[in-house]
Short mmCIF file of C-alpha atoms and ligand atoms in Angstrom, two decimals:
data_model
loop_
_atom_site.label_atom_id
_atom_site.label_comp_id
_atom_site.label_asym_id
_atom_site.label_seq_id
_atom_site.Cartn_x
_atom_site.Cartn_y
_atom_site.Cartn_z
CA MET A 1 0.00 0.11 -0.36
CA LYS A 2 1.36 3.56 -0.86
CA ARG A 3 1.85 5.86 1.70
CA LYS A 4 -0.14 9.38 1.67
CA TYR A 5 0.79 12.80 2.85
CA SER A 6 -2.12 13.86 5.52
CA GLY A 7 -2.88 16.68 3.28
CA GLU A 8 -3.61 14.68 0.26
CA ILE A 9 -6.15 12.47 2.22
CA GLY A 10 -9.29 13.55 0.55
CA LYS A 11 -12.79 12.14 -0.67
CA ASN A 12 -11.26 9.61 -3.17
CA ASP A 13 -10.02 7.68 0.03
CA ASN A 14 -12.88 7.24 2.05
CA GLY A 15 -13.39 4.11 2.91
CA LYS A 16 -10.16 2.80 1.79
CA GLU A 17 -7.10 1.82 3.57
CA VAL A 18 -4.70 4.13 3.17
CA VAL A 19 -0.82 4.30 4.98
CA VAL A 20 0.09 7.74 7.07
CA LYS A 21 3.94 7.96 8.37
CA GLY A 22 4.98 11.01 10.25
CA TRP A 23 4.71 12.38 14.19
CA ILE A 24 2.82 12.19 17.33
CA HIS A 25 1.89 15.93 16.98
CA GLU A 26 -0.99 15.53 19.83
CA MET A 27 -2.82 12.69 22.11
CA ARG A 28 -6.33 12.82 23.77
CA ASP A 29 -7.80 10.10 25.81
CA LEU A 30 -11.77 10.05 26.47
CA GLY A 31 -11.45 6.65 28.04
CA GLY A 32 -13.49 4.89 25.40
CA LEU A 33 -12.17 6.72 22.84
CA ARG A 34 -8.45 7.33 21.81
CA PHE A 35 -7.33 10.27 19.68
CA LEU A 36 -3.92 11.33 17.96
CA ILE A 37 -2.91 13.71 15.65
CA ILE A 38 -0.57 12.60 13.31
CA ARG A 39 1.40 15.34 11.51
CA ASP A 40 3.71 15.23 8.37
CA ARG A 41 5.51 17.90 6.33
CA GLU A 42 2.33 18.68 4.48
CA GLY A 43 -0.30 18.78 7.20
CA LYS A 44 -1.95 17.12 10.05
CA VAL A 45 -5.18 14.43 9.67
CA GLN A 46 -6.39 12.75 13.12
CA VAL A 47 -6.25 9.32 13.77
CA THR A 48 -9.46 8.18 16.29
CA ALA A 49 -9.64 4.62 17.81
CA PRO A 50 -12.80 3.96 19.63
CA ARG A 51 -12.34 0.74 21.93
CA LYS A 52 -15.07 -0.94 20.39
CA LYS A 53 -13.55 -0.58 16.87
CA VAL A 54 -10.03 -1.06 17.00
CA THR A 55 -8.06 -4.23 18.27
CA LYS A 56 -6.86 -4.46 22.01
CA GLU A 57 -3.54 -4.58 20.72
CA VAL A 58 -4.03 -1.00 18.62
CA PHE A 59 -6.14 0.50 21.44
CA GLU A 60 -3.33 -0.01 23.93
CA LEU A 61 -0.16 0.57 22.24
CA ILE A 62 -1.95 3.98 21.79
CA LYS A 63 -2.07 4.86 25.51
CA GLY A 64 1.81 4.18 25.64
CA LEU A 65 3.24 6.53 22.92
CA SER A 66 4.86 9.61 23.39
CA ARG A 67 4.26 13.35 21.66
CA GLU A 68 6.69 13.76 18.37
CA SER A 69 7.11 9.98 18.35
CA VAL A 70 7.59 8.68 14.66
CA VAL A 71 5.17 6.32 13.68
CA GLU A 72 3.79 4.23 10.82
CA ILE A 73 -0.13 3.88 11.06
CA SER A 74 -2.30 2.08 7.99
CA GLY A 75 -6.12 2.40 8.59
CA VAL A 76 -9.24 3.57 7.23
CA VAL A 77 -10.60 6.95 6.08
CA LYS A 78 -13.41 8.43 6.89
CA GLU A 79 -15.86 11.32 6.63
CA GLU A 80 -15.44 13.43 9.49
CA PRO A 81 -16.59 16.30 9.58
CA LYS A 82 -15.38 17.87 12.88
CA ALA A 83 -11.85 16.63 12.46
CA PRO A 84 -8.78 18.48 10.54
CA GLY A 85 -8.94 18.22 7.24
CA GLY A 86 -12.73 16.44 7.15
CA PHE A 87 -11.49 13.07 7.25
CA GLU A 88 -9.97 10.69 9.97
CA ILE A 89 -8.42 7.55 10.02
CA ILE A 90 -9.70 4.06 12.04
CA PRO A 91 -6.17 2.35 12.63
CA ASP A 92 -6.06 -1.17 12.30
CA LYS A 93 -1.83 -1.57 12.79
CA ILE A 94 0.26 1.32 14.27
CA LYS A 95 4.49 0.94 13.98
CA VAL A 96 6.70 3.11 16.36
CA LEU A 97 9.64 3.89 14.40
CA SER A 98 11.02 6.12 16.40
CA ARG A 99 10.09 7.05 20.31
CA ALA A 100 10.17 10.54 21.45
CA SER A 101 12.13 11.03 24.60
CA SER A 102 9.87 13.48 27.03
CA PRO A 103 9.71 15.91 28.05
CA LEU A 104 10.56 17.53 24.67
CA LEU A 105 12.60 20.57 24.90
CA LEU A 106 9.73 22.62 22.97
CA GLU A 107 6.66 22.45 22.44
CA VAL A 108 6.19 21.77 18.73
CA THR A 109 1.78 22.77 19.39
CA GLU A 110 1.61 26.48 18.74
CA LYS A 111 0.10 26.95 21.77
CA VAL A 112 2.93 27.59 23.91
CA PRO A 113 4.85 30.36 22.27
CA ALA A 114 8.77 30.41 23.00
CA GLU A 115 11.78 33.08 22.92
CA LEU A 116 13.98 32.87 19.62
CA ASP A 117 16.95 32.09 20.65
CA THR A 118 14.88 28.70 22.66
CA ARG A 119 14.08 27.81 19.50
CA LEU A 120 17.05 28.54 17.92
CA ASP A 121 18.55 26.42 20.43
CA SER A 122 16.32 23.36 19.57
CA ARG A 123 15.96 24.33 15.82
CA PHE A 124 15.20 20.64 14.44
CA LEU A 125 12.03 21.02 16.87
CA ASP A 126 10.93 24.02 16.27
CA LEU A 127 11.90 23.29 12.67
CA ARG A 128 8.58 20.64 12.93
CA ARG A 129 6.57 23.71 13.28
CA PRO A 130 4.16 24.43 10.25
CA ARG A 131 4.55 27.70 10.57
CA ILE A 132 8.30 27.65 10.76
CA GLN A 133 8.23 24.64 7.82
CA ALA A 134 6.18 27.22 5.76
CA ILE A 135 9.32 30.10 5.68
CA PHE A 136 11.52 27.26 4.57
CA ARG A 137 9.16 25.54 2.30
CA ILE A 138 8.78 29.90 0.82
CA ARG A 139 12.85 29.93 0.87
CA HIS A 140 12.80 26.87 -1.28
CA GLN A 141 10.09 28.90 -3.71
CA VAL A 142 12.12 32.07 -3.86
CA GLN A 143 15.59 30.34 -4.49
CA LYS A 144 13.21 27.86 -7.43
CA ALA A 145 11.80 30.89 -9.34
CA VAL A 146 15.16 32.93 -9.34
CA ARG A 147 16.92 29.98 -10.86
CA ASP A 148 14.13 29.76 -13.34
CA PHE A 149 14.19 33.31 -13.88
CA LEU A 150 17.99 34.05 -14.53
CA GLU A 151 17.77 30.59 -16.91
CA ARG A 152 15.22 31.89 -19.32
CA ASN A 153 17.32 35.08 -19.38
CA GLY A 154 20.16 33.17 -20.65
CA PHE A 155 22.36 33.38 -17.36
CA ILE A 156 24.56 30.56 -16.22
CA GLU A 157 24.75 29.16 -13.31
CA ILE A 158 28.46 29.27 -11.87
CA ASN A 159 29.91 28.22 -8.12
CA THR A 160 32.93 30.18 -7.12
CA PRO A 161 35.66 29.78 -4.10
CA LYS A 162 34.52 30.52 -0.63
CA ILE A 163 38.37 30.24 0.94
CA VAL A 164 40.02 33.48 -0.61
CA ALA A 165 43.05 35.35 0.27
CA THR A 166 42.07 39.18 0.29
CA ALA A 167 39.09 41.38 0.47
CA THR A 168 36.40 41.96 -1.30
CA GLU A 169 34.57 45.04 -0.42
CA GLY A 170 36.91 47.62 1.12
CA GLY A 171 38.46 45.82 3.69
CA ALA A 172 36.87 45.16 7.02
CA ALA A 173 34.35 42.21 8.18
CA LEU A 174 36.52 39.69 7.07
CA PHE A 175 36.78 36.18 9.33
CA PRO A 176 40.33 34.80 9.05
CA ILE A 177 41.35 30.53 8.61
CA SER A 178 43.83 29.43 8.74
CA TYR A 179 45.17 27.56 4.88
CA PHE A 180 48.21 25.15 5.53
CA GLU A 181 51.09 27.71 5.77
CA LYS A 182 49.53 30.77 4.30
CA GLU A 183 46.91 32.91 6.18
CA ALA A 184 42.95 32.99 4.16
CA PHE A 185 40.01 33.96 4.58
CA LEU A 186 36.22 33.24 4.42
CA ASN A 187 35.08 34.59 1.06
CA GLN A 188 32.64 38.13 1.76
CA SER A 189 31.25 38.12 -1.68
CA PRO A 190 31.75 36.54 -5.14
CA GLN A 191 32.46 39.76 -6.93
CA LEU A 192 35.92 39.62 -7.96
CA TYR A 193 35.24 35.66 -9.35
CA LYS A 194 32.04 36.85 -11.06
CA GLN A 195 33.87 39.83 -12.80
CA MET A 196 36.82 37.25 -13.92
CA MET A 197 33.95 35.54 -15.44
CA MET A 198 33.20 38.36 -17.80
CA ALA A 199 36.70 38.01 -18.65
CA ALA A 200 36.31 34.43 -19.27
CA GLY A 201 33.84 35.33 -21.82
CA PHE A 202 29.99 33.87 -20.33
CA GLU A 203 29.03 37.08 -20.68
CA ARG A 204 26.13 36.16 -18.10
CA VAL A 205 26.26 34.65 -14.30
CA TYR A 206 24.76 34.09 -11.09
CA GLU A 207 25.61 32.18 -8.40
CA ILE A 208 23.40 31.52 -5.22
CA GLY A 209 25.93 31.03 -2.28
CA PRO A 210 27.30 31.48 0.97
CA ILE A 211 28.64 34.50 1.49
CA PHE A 212 30.71 35.91 5.26
CA ARG A 213 30.88 38.66 6.85
CA ALA A 214 32.64 39.04 10.42
CA GLU A 215 29.88 41.98 11.58
CA GLU A 216 30.20 42.60 15.28
CA HIS A 217 26.83 43.94 16.21
CA ASN A 218 23.90 41.85 17.11
CA THR A 219 21.60 43.29 14.94
CA THR A 220 17.57 41.87 13.39
CA ARG A 221 19.21 42.35 9.73
CA HIS A 222 22.42 40.79 10.12
CA LEU A 223 24.05 37.17 9.30
CA ASN A 224 27.37 36.09 9.77
CA GLU A 225 26.36 33.71 7.29
CA ALA A 226 24.39 34.83 4.24
CA THR A 227 23.26 33.53 1.26
CA SER A 228 23.75 35.94 -1.41
CA ILE A 229 21.96 35.82 -4.79
CA ASP A 230 24.86 37.64 -7.81
CA ILE A 231 24.78 38.21 -11.01
CA GLU A 232 27.14 40.24 -13.15
CA MET A 233 26.53 40.78 -17.43
CA SER A 234 28.92 41.60 -19.54
CA PHE A 235 27.83 44.81 -22.57
CA ALA A 236 25.61 45.92 -19.87
CA ASN A 237 25.36 49.45 -17.11
CA HIS A 238 23.54 49.61 -14.35
CA GLU A 239 20.37 50.26 -16.05
CA ASP A 240 20.21 46.90 -17.37
CA VAL A 241 20.54 45.49 -14.64
CA MET A 242 18.56 47.23 -12.11
CA LYS A 243 15.67 46.13 -14.82
CA ILE A 244 16.81 42.65 -14.40
CA LEU A 245 16.32 42.50 -10.85
CA GLU A 246 13.26 44.57 -10.61
CA LYS A 247 11.52 41.80 -13.02
CA MET A 248 13.12 39.14 -11.36
CA VAL A 249 12.04 40.12 -7.82
CA VAL A 250 8.12 40.59 -9.44
CA HIS A 251 8.64 37.12 -10.47
CA VAL A 252 9.69 35.61 -7.31
CA TYR A 253 6.65 37.14 -5.86
CA ARG A 254 4.11 35.85 -8.06
CA GLN A 255 5.55 32.75 -8.25
CA VAL A 256 5.39 32.34 -4.14
CA GLU A 257 1.89 33.57 -4.62
CA GLN A 258 1.07 30.96 -7.10
CA HIS A 259 2.73 28.00 -5.97
CA CYS A 260 2.67 28.77 -2.05
CA GLU A 261 -0.67 29.35 -1.11
CA ARG A 262 -1.07 26.83 1.41
CA TYR A 263 2.43 28.03 3.06
CA LEU A 264 1.24 31.31 2.82
CA GLU A 265 -1.72 30.76 4.97
CA TRP A 266 -0.26 28.65 7.23
CA LEU A 267 1.84 31.71 8.13
CA GLY A 268 -1.37 33.84 7.58
CA ILE A 269 -0.76 35.92 5.72
CA THR A 270 -1.32 37.66 2.12
CA LEU A 271 1.40 38.22 -0.42
CA GLU A 272 1.13 42.52 -1.65
CA ILE A 273 2.98 41.70 -5.07
CA PRO A 274 5.17 44.94 -6.23
CA ASP A 275 4.82 46.55 -9.41
CA ALA A 276 7.90 47.06 -11.84
CA PRO A 277 9.69 49.51 -12.60
CA PHE A 278 10.24 50.44 -9.17
CA PRO A 279 10.55 54.34 -8.75
CA ARG A 280 14.42 55.26 -8.84
CA ILE A 281 15.43 58.31 -6.18
CA THR A 282 18.61 59.74 -6.23
CA TYR A 283 21.08 59.44 -3.41
CA GLU A 284 21.43 63.18 -2.89
CA GLU A 285 17.21 62.87 -2.97
CA ALA A 286 17.55 60.14 -0.02
CA ILE A 287 19.80 62.71 1.92
CA GLU A 288 17.30 65.09 1.92
CA ILE A 289 14.37 63.36 2.83
CA ALA A 290 16.10 61.80 5.61
CA SER A 291 17.59 65.24 6.79
CA LYS A 292 14.37 66.14 7.39
CA GLU A 293 14.11 63.48 10.66
CA GLU A 294 17.79 63.13 11.81
CA GLU A 295 21.45 64.81 11.05
CA ILE A 296 22.84 63.83 7.75
CA GLU A 297 24.57 65.34 5.08
CA TRP A 298 25.75 64.76 1.09
CA GLY A 299 28.58 61.85 1.50
CA ASP A 300 27.60 60.33 4.62
CA ASP A 301 26.67 56.56 4.39
CA LEU A 302 22.39 55.98 4.68
CA THR A 303 22.08 54.92 8.45
CA THR A 304 19.25 52.34 9.39
CA LYS A 305 17.08 55.61 10.48
CA SER A 306 17.47 57.78 7.27
CA GLU A 307 16.37 54.26 5.79
CA ARG A 308 13.50 53.84 7.47
CA ILE A 309 12.51 58.10 7.27
CA ILE A 310 13.13 57.23 3.07
CA GLY A 311 11.16 54.07 3.33
CA GLU A 312 8.05 55.21 4.75
CA THR A 313 8.01 58.05 2.97
CA ILE A 314 8.34 56.28 -0.37
CA GLY A 315 6.06 53.14 0.64
CA GLU A 316 7.09 50.74 -1.45
CA HIS A 317 10.38 48.58 -3.65
CA TYR A 318 12.26 51.65 -4.58
CA PHE A 319 16.07 52.54 -5.72
CA ILE A 320 18.65 54.63 -4.64
CA VAL A 321 21.26 55.69 -7.42
CA ASP A 322 24.31 58.20 -8.65
CA TRP A 323 25.78 57.30 -5.00
CA PRO A 324 28.73 59.38 -4.55
CA THR A 325 31.67 57.25 -6.12
CA GLU A 326 33.49 57.41 -2.60
CA ILE A 327 31.09 55.71 -0.33
CA LYS A 328 30.90 52.66 -2.88
CA PRO A 329 33.53 49.79 -3.30
CA TYR A 330 36.88 50.41 -5.83
CA TYR A 331 35.18 48.65 -8.34
CA THR A 332 32.11 50.73 -8.91
CA MET A 333 32.51 53.04 -12.36
CA PRO A 334 32.40 56.73 -11.78
CA TYR A 335 29.92 58.44 -14.45
CA GLU A 336 32.72 59.42 -16.89
CA ASN A 337 31.22 63.52 -17.06
CA LYS A 338 30.90 63.77 -13.02
CA PRO A 339 33.31 61.24 -11.82
CA ASP A 340 32.29 62.11 -8.05
CA LEU A 341 28.97 60.29 -9.00
CA CYS A 342 28.76 56.35 -9.43
CA LYS A 343 26.71 54.64 -10.95
CA ALA A 344 25.97 52.24 -7.90
CA PHE A 345 22.71 51.25 -7.12
CA ASP A 346 20.89 49.61 -3.72
CA LEU A 347 17.08 48.22 -4.51
CA MET A 348 15.48 49.15 -1.28
CA HIS A 349 12.27 47.71 0.78
CA PRO A 350 10.55 50.13 2.37
CA LYS A 351 11.80 48.63 5.92
CA LEU A 352 15.44 47.41 4.62
CA GLU A 353 18.26 47.45 1.71
CA LEU A 354 17.55 44.39 -0.14
CA ALA A 355 20.94 44.53 -2.72
CA SER A 356 23.35 46.20 -4.03
CA GLY A 357 24.99 46.89 -7.77
CA ALA A 358 26.31 48.87 -10.33
CA GLN A 359 27.93 49.09 -13.15
CA ARG A 360 31.69 48.31 -13.09
CA ILE A 361 35.08 49.60 -13.89
CA HIS A 362 36.31 47.68 -16.49
CA ASP A 363 39.97 50.09 -17.22
CA VAL A 364 42.61 48.65 -16.07
CA GLN A 365 44.64 51.78 -14.94
CA LEU A 366 41.37 53.34 -13.60
CA LEU A 367 41.05 50.10 -11.62
CA GLU A 368 44.29 50.29 -9.84
CA LYS A 369 43.91 53.75 -8.82
CA ARG A 370 40.51 53.84 -7.61
CA ILE A 371 42.01 50.75 -5.11
CA ALA A 372 45.32 52.63 -4.07
CA ASP A 373 42.91 55.74 -3.08
CA GLN A 374 40.38 53.45 -0.82
CA GLY A 375 43.77 52.53 0.91
CA LEU A 376 44.06 49.14 -0.58
CA SER A 377 47.60 47.15 -1.99
CA PRO A 378 46.76 46.60 -5.62
CA GLU A 379 49.70 43.89 -5.14
CA ASN A 380 46.50 42.05 -3.63
CA PHE A 381 44.31 42.09 -5.74
CA GLU A 382 46.99 41.16 -9.02
CA PHE A 383 45.24 37.79 -9.92
CA TYR A 384 41.93 40.17 -10.63
CA LEU A 385 43.34 42.71 -12.19
CA THR A 386 45.58 40.41 -14.52
CA ALA A 387 42.22 39.20 -16.05
CA PHE A 388 41.06 43.07 -16.86
CA ARG A 389 44.80 43.10 -19.09
CA TYR A 390 43.60 40.98 -22.07
CA GLY A 391 40.65 41.90 -22.78
CA ILE A 392 36.88 42.65 -21.27
CA PRO A 393 33.88 43.56 -21.63
CA PRO A 394 31.76 46.52 -20.08
CA HIS A 395 29.63 45.31 -17.09
CA ALA A 396 27.39 45.41 -14.31
CA GLY A 397 25.81 43.07 -11.40
CA TRP A 398 24.08 42.96 -8.34
CA GLY A 399 23.76 40.76 -4.70
CA LEU A 400 20.94 40.43 -3.40
CA GLY A 401 20.72 39.12 -0.28
CA CYS A 402 18.39 36.17 -0.46
CA GLU A 403 17.33 36.04 3.98
CA ARG A 404 16.56 39.63 3.27
CA LEU A 405 14.06 38.72 0.44
CA VAL A 406 12.56 35.90 2.23
CA MET A 407 12.20 37.61 5.51
CA THR A 408 10.62 41.05 3.86
CA MET A 409 8.24 39.42 2.04
CA LEU A 410 6.92 37.19 4.71
CA ASP A 411 6.95 39.80 7.38
CA LEU A 412 9.55 38.77 9.58
CA ASN A 413 10.86 40.59 11.77
CA ASN A 414 14.11 38.81 12.30
CA ILE A 415 16.47 37.55 10.05
CA ARG A 416 17.19 34.46 11.55
CA GLU A 417 13.95 33.42 10.97
CA ALA A 418 14.49 32.89 7.37
CA VAL A 419 18.09 31.09 8.33
CA LEU A 420 17.72 27.44 9.05
CA PHE A 421 20.58 27.33 11.69
CA PRO A 422 21.40 30.73 11.95
CA ARG A 423 25.44 32.36 12.77
CA ASP A 424 25.75 35.27 14.45
CA ARG A 425 28.16 36.41 17.15
CA GLN A 426 26.63 34.58 19.70
CA ARG A 427 25.42 31.37 17.89
CA LEU A 428 27.84 28.77 16.43
CA THR A 429 25.40 25.36 17.33
CA PRO A 430 23.84 23.94 16.06
P1 LIG B 501 26.38 44.01 -0.30
O1 LIG B 501 27.70 44.12 1.10
O2 LIG B 501 26.06 45.39 -0.22
O3 LIG B 501 27.11 44.00 -1.87
O4 LIG B 501 25.87 43.26 0.41
C1 LIG B 501 24.89 42.56 -0.99
C2 LIG B 501 23.40 42.48 0.07
O5 LIG B 501 23.39 41.13 0.65
C3 LIG B 501 22.81 41.17 1.48
N1 LIG B 501 23.72 41.64 2.80
C4 LIG B 501 23.74 40.85 4.18
N2 LIG B 501 22.56 39.87 4.52
C5 LIG B 501 22.55 39.31 5.70
N3 LIG B 501 23.74 39.78 6.63
C6 LIG B 501 24.64 40.39 6.32
N4 LIG B 501 25.79 40.65 7.10
C7 LIG B 501 24.38 40.67 5.04
N5 LIG B 501 25.92 41.52 4.40
C8 LIG B 501 25.05 41.60 3.10
C9 LIG B 501 21.94 42.35 1.79
C10 LIG B 501 22.90 43.24 0.92
O6 LIG B 501 21.88 44.15 0.21
N6 LIG B 501 29.28 42.85 -4.04
C11 LIG B 501 28.57 43.37 -3.50
C12 LIG B 501 27.28 42.74 -4.65
C13 LIG B 501 27.59 43.63 -6.03
O7 LIG B 501 27.63 44.58 -6.37
O8 LIG B 501 27.42 42.75 -7.27
C14 LIG B 501 27.73 43.28 -2.22
O9 LIG B 501 28.31 42.43 -1.83
O10 LIG B 501 20.85 41.94 1.25
#
């Protein structure tokens, strides 16, 4: 007999024998009637054992079960309007596949709320909760939609090294590791490698992979290990890749709405699908808005507070463009006619930054100068600079934080909610 997921049991199964496998979510004993709620990854189903209708063996076995044990149950499906989903199973065989200890480290039912830290300590149990599982079923769909979209637009998926010799994003926030006799680091971004792939002639590449940032501060929007969705594209400028980005974000939202209806329901949310094109405001306009409520001037990076003020003013996804060259990374292309400004952009959700990107410098002399201007040593970048000396097309790209995309989409209040096993200043296990 084929195993059925609890969520799949319906009218066609009425009166038929099925097998379900899963965890004991709840148990109830009313004397002559014993109930189990079995939970599997697609939902829950009620198992009803009336003393008079099941064998003595089955009836007794139920009494000795513990919550969250893994069981395999076969029985006949019966329509029951009062049961969750409208059907119940009258068991004729129950096999205990794994017995769970009690008390549980964490309640899997939603009845007892727990602090995030407690939940993360017992994450495998926390992840059994349907609401939490829904987040990761949606995250899966997000990544799938990203891949579908980029593939359809001619992007080739690549994997670049995570053990590297240099910083990419300006030197700070690197994790050193020992690499035989040398010092090495965990990569902050695939930036240099995705650009080198433009020199390699791939024209359009993407990577979904880990980035490592030694952020010292514990915030609700930073992780020490995050997942970045990166693209790089040849014969393109910043505008070209902004268009790809906004279209992709809308596509991802649509795919989630279409394929994750039940998970959105488990979470109790309705998606608001953004409209593309997103508004573009210049850095100067952004500063002007922020300066109404805080002291900030041209040349400053945007603070969390200013992002909030601007986000409230705009009220939807938007781009900030035309940044001061001096506060963006060395690889960012300045405007030819006004080199103080550069072709960089940030994609913002009203609550926080989702992505940054730019057209890149492809002139090696200018690139060397910019590296030196930012106080870095061009010698450390020789492997990268070499790739610019033998023919490299003009190119542009961006990096989008996968967790931030999921977090803002599902209105989660802490980025850790969007990661299976988050890494932060305090947390290295589980
Ligand atoms: P940036 O450093 O802005 O740009 O990173 C791109 C995006 O990655 C996400 N992100 C993070 N998410 C969670 N925790 C962190 N500590 C963290 N750091 C970054 C954010 C951010 O917008 N090389 C460039 C991209 C490019 O130009 O192609 C870069 O890394 O969502």
